[in-house]
PDB file of C-alpha atoms in Angstrom:
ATOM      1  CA  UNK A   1      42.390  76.678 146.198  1.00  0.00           C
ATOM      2  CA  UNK A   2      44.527  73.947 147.704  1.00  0.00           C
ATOM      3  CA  UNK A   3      48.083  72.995 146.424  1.00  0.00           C
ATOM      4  CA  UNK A   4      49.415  69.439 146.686  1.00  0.00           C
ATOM      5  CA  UNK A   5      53.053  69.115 145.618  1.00  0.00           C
ATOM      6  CA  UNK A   6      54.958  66.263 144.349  1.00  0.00           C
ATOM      7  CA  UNK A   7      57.577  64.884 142.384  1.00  0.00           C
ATOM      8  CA  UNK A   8      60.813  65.366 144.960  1.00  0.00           C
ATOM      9  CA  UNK A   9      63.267  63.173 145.788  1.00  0.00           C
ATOM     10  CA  UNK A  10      67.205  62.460 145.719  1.00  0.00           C
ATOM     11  CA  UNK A  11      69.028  62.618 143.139  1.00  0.00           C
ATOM     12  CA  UNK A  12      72.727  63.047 141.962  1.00  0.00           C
ATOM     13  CA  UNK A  13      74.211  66.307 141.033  1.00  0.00           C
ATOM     14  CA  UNK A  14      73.481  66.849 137.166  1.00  0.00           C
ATOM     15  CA  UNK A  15      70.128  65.044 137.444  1.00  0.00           C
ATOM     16  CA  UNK A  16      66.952  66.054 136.586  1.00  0.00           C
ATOM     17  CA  UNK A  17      63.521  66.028 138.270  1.00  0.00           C
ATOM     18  CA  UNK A  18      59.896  67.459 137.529  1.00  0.00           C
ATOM     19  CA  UNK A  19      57.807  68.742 140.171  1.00  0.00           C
ATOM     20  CA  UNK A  20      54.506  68.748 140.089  1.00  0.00           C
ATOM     21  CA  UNK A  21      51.498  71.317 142.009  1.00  0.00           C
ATOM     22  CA  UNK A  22      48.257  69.807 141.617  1.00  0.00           C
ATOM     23  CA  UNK A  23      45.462  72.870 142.474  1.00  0.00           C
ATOM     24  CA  UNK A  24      41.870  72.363 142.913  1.00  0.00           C
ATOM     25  CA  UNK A  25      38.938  74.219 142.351  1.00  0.00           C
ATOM     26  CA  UNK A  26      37.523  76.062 138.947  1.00  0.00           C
ATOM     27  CA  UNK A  27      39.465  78.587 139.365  1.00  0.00           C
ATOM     28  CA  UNK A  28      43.158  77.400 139.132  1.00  0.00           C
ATOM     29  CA  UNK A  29      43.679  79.433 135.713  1.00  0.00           C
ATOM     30  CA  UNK A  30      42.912  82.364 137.292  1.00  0.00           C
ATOM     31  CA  UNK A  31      45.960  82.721 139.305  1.00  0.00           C
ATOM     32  CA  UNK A  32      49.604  83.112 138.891  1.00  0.00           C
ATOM     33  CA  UNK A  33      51.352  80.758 140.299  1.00  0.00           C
ATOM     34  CA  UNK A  34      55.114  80.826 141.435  1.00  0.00           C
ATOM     35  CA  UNK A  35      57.594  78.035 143.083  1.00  0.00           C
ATOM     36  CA  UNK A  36      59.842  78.847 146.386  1.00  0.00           C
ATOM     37  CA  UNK A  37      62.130  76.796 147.983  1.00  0.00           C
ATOM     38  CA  UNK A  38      63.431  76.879 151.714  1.00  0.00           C
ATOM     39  CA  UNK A  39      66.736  75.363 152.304  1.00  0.00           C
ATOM     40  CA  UNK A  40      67.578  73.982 156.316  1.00  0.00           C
ATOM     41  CA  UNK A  41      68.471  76.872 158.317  1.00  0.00           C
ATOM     42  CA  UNK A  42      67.703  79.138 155.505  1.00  0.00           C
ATOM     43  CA  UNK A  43      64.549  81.796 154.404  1.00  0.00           C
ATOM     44  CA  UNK A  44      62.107  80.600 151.901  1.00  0.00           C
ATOM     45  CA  UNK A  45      63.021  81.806 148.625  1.00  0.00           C
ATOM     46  CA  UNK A  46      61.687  83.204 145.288  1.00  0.00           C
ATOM     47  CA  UNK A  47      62.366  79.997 142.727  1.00  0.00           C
ATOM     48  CA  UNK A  48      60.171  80.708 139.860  1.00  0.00           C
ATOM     49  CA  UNK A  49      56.355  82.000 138.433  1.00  0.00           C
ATOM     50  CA  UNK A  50      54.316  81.972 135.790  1.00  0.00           C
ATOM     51  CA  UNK A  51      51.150  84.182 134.770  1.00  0.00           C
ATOM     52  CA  UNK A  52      47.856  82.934 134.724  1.00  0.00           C
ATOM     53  CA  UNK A  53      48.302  81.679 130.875  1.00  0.00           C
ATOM     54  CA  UNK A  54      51.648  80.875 130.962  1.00  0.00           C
ATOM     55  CA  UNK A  55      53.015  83.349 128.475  1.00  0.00           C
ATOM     56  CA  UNK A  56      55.232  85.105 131.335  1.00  0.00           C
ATOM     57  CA  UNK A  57      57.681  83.636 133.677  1.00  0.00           C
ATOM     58  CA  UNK A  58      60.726  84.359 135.190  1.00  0.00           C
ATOM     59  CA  UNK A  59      62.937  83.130 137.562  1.00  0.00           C
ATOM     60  CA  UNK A  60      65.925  83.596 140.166  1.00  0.00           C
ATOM     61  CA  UNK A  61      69.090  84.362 138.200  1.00  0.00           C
ATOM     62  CA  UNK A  62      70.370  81.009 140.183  1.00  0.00           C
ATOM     63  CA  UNK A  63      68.121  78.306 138.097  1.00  0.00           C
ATOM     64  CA  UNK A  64      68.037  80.495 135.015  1.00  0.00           C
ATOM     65  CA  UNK A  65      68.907  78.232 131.889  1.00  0.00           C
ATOM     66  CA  UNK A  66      68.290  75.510 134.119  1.00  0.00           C
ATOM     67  CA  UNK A  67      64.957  75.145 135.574  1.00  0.00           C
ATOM     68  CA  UNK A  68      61.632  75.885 133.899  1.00  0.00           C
ATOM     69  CA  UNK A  69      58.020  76.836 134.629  1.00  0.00           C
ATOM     70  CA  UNK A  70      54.937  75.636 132.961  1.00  0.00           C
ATOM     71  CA  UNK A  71      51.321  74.833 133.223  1.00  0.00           C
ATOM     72  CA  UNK A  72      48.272  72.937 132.285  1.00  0.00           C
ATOM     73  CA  UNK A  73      45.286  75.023 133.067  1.00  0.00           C
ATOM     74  CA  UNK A  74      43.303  72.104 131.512  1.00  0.00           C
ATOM     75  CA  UNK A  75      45.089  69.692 134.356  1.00  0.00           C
ATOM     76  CA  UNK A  76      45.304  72.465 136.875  1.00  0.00           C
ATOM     77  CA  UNK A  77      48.679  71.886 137.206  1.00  0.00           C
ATOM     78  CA  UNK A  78      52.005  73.489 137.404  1.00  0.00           C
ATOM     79  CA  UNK A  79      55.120  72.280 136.999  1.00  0.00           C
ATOM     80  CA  UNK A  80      58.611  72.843 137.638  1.00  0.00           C
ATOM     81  CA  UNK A  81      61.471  71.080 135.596  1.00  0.00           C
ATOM     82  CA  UNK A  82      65.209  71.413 136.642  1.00  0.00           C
ATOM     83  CA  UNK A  83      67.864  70.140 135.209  1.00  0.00           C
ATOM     84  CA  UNK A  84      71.564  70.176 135.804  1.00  0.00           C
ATOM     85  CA  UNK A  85      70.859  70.021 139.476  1.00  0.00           C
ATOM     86  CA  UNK A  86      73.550  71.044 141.722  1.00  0.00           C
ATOM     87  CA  UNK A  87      73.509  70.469 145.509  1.00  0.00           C
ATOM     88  CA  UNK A  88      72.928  73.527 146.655  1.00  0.00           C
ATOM     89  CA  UNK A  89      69.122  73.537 145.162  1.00  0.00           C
ATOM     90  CA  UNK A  90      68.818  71.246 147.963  1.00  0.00           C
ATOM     91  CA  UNK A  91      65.763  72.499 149.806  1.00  0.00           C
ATOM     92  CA  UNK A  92      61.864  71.746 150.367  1.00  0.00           C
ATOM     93  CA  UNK A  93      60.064  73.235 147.024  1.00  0.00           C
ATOM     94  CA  UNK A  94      56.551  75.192 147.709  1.00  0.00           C
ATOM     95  CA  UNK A  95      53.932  76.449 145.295  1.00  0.00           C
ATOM     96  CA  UNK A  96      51.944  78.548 145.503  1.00  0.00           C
ATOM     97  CA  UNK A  97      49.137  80.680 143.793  1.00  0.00           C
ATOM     98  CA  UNK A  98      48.318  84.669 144.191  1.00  0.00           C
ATOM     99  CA  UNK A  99      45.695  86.724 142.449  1.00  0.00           C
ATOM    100  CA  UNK A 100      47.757  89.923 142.435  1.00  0.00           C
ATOM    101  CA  UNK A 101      50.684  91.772 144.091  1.00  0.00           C
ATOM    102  CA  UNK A 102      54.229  91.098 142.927  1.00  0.00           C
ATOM    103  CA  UNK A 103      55.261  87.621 141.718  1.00  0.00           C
ATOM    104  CA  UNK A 104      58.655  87.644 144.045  1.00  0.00           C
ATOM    105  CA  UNK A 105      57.037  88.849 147.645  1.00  0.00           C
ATOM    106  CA  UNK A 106      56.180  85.732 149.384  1.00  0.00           C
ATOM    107  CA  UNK A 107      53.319  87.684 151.589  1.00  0.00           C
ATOM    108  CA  UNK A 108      51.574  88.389 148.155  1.00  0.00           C
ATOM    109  CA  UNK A 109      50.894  84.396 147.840  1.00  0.00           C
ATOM    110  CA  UNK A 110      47.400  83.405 149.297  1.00  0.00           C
ATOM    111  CA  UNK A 111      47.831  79.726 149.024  1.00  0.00           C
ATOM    112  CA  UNK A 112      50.347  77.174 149.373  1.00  0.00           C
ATOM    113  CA  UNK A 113      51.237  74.023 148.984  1.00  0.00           C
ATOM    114  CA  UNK A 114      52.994  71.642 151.563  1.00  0.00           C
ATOM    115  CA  UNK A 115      56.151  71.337 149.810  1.00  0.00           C
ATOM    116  CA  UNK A 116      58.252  68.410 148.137  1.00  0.00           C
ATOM    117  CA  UNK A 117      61.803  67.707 149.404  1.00  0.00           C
ATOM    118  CA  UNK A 118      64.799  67.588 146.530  1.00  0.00           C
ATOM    119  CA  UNK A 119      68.202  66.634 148.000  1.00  0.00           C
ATOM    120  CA  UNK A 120      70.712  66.679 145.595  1.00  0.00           C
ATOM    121  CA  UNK A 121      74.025  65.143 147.015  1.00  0.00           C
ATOM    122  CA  UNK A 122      77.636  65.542 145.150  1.00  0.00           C
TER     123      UNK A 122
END
């Protein structure tokens, strides 16, 4: 499976912007896929995931209310809407899918995606 990410970009605080994780292969629905995020100087961290048909998610109690998961098996696509941006979800955005394991432990991903940058100034 390989992951191409897109949709980042600056914006203003209180903006919104959709990413984007194009997969391909046959077997995209297969996997659950989940979105981290590394700030500079900072760990990668847990952002949000979704089960293979999209009837779970969940995400960091940080974007909660503000962000949300989906995705278009028939596309092969995931996405990742946020709203009410706020600078400090400044950060390059990942994907990435996994077959098993837990959806929060980044060593449980097997593929990702080469990220998206979203700077959000103030």
């Amino acid at each position: 499976v390989q992951l191409q990410a897109s949709g980042g970009g600056l914006v203003q605080a209180g903006d919104s912007l959709r990413l984007s994780c194009a997969a391909s292969g046959r077997t995209f629905s297969t996997y659950g896929m989940g979105w981290f995020r590394q700030a500079p100087g900072k760990e990668r961290e847990f952002v949000s995931a979704i089960n293979w048909s999209g009837s779970i998610t969940n995400y960091v109690d940080s974007v909660k209310g503000r962000f949300t998961i989906s995705r278009d098996n028939a596309k092969n696509t995931v996405y990742l809407q946020m709203n009410s941006l706020k600078p400090e979800d400044t950060a390059v955005y990942y994907c990435a899918a996994r077959r098993g394991g837990s959806y929060r432990s980044i060593s449980d991903y097997d593929y990702w995606g080469q990220g998206t940058l979203v700077t959000v100034s103030s």
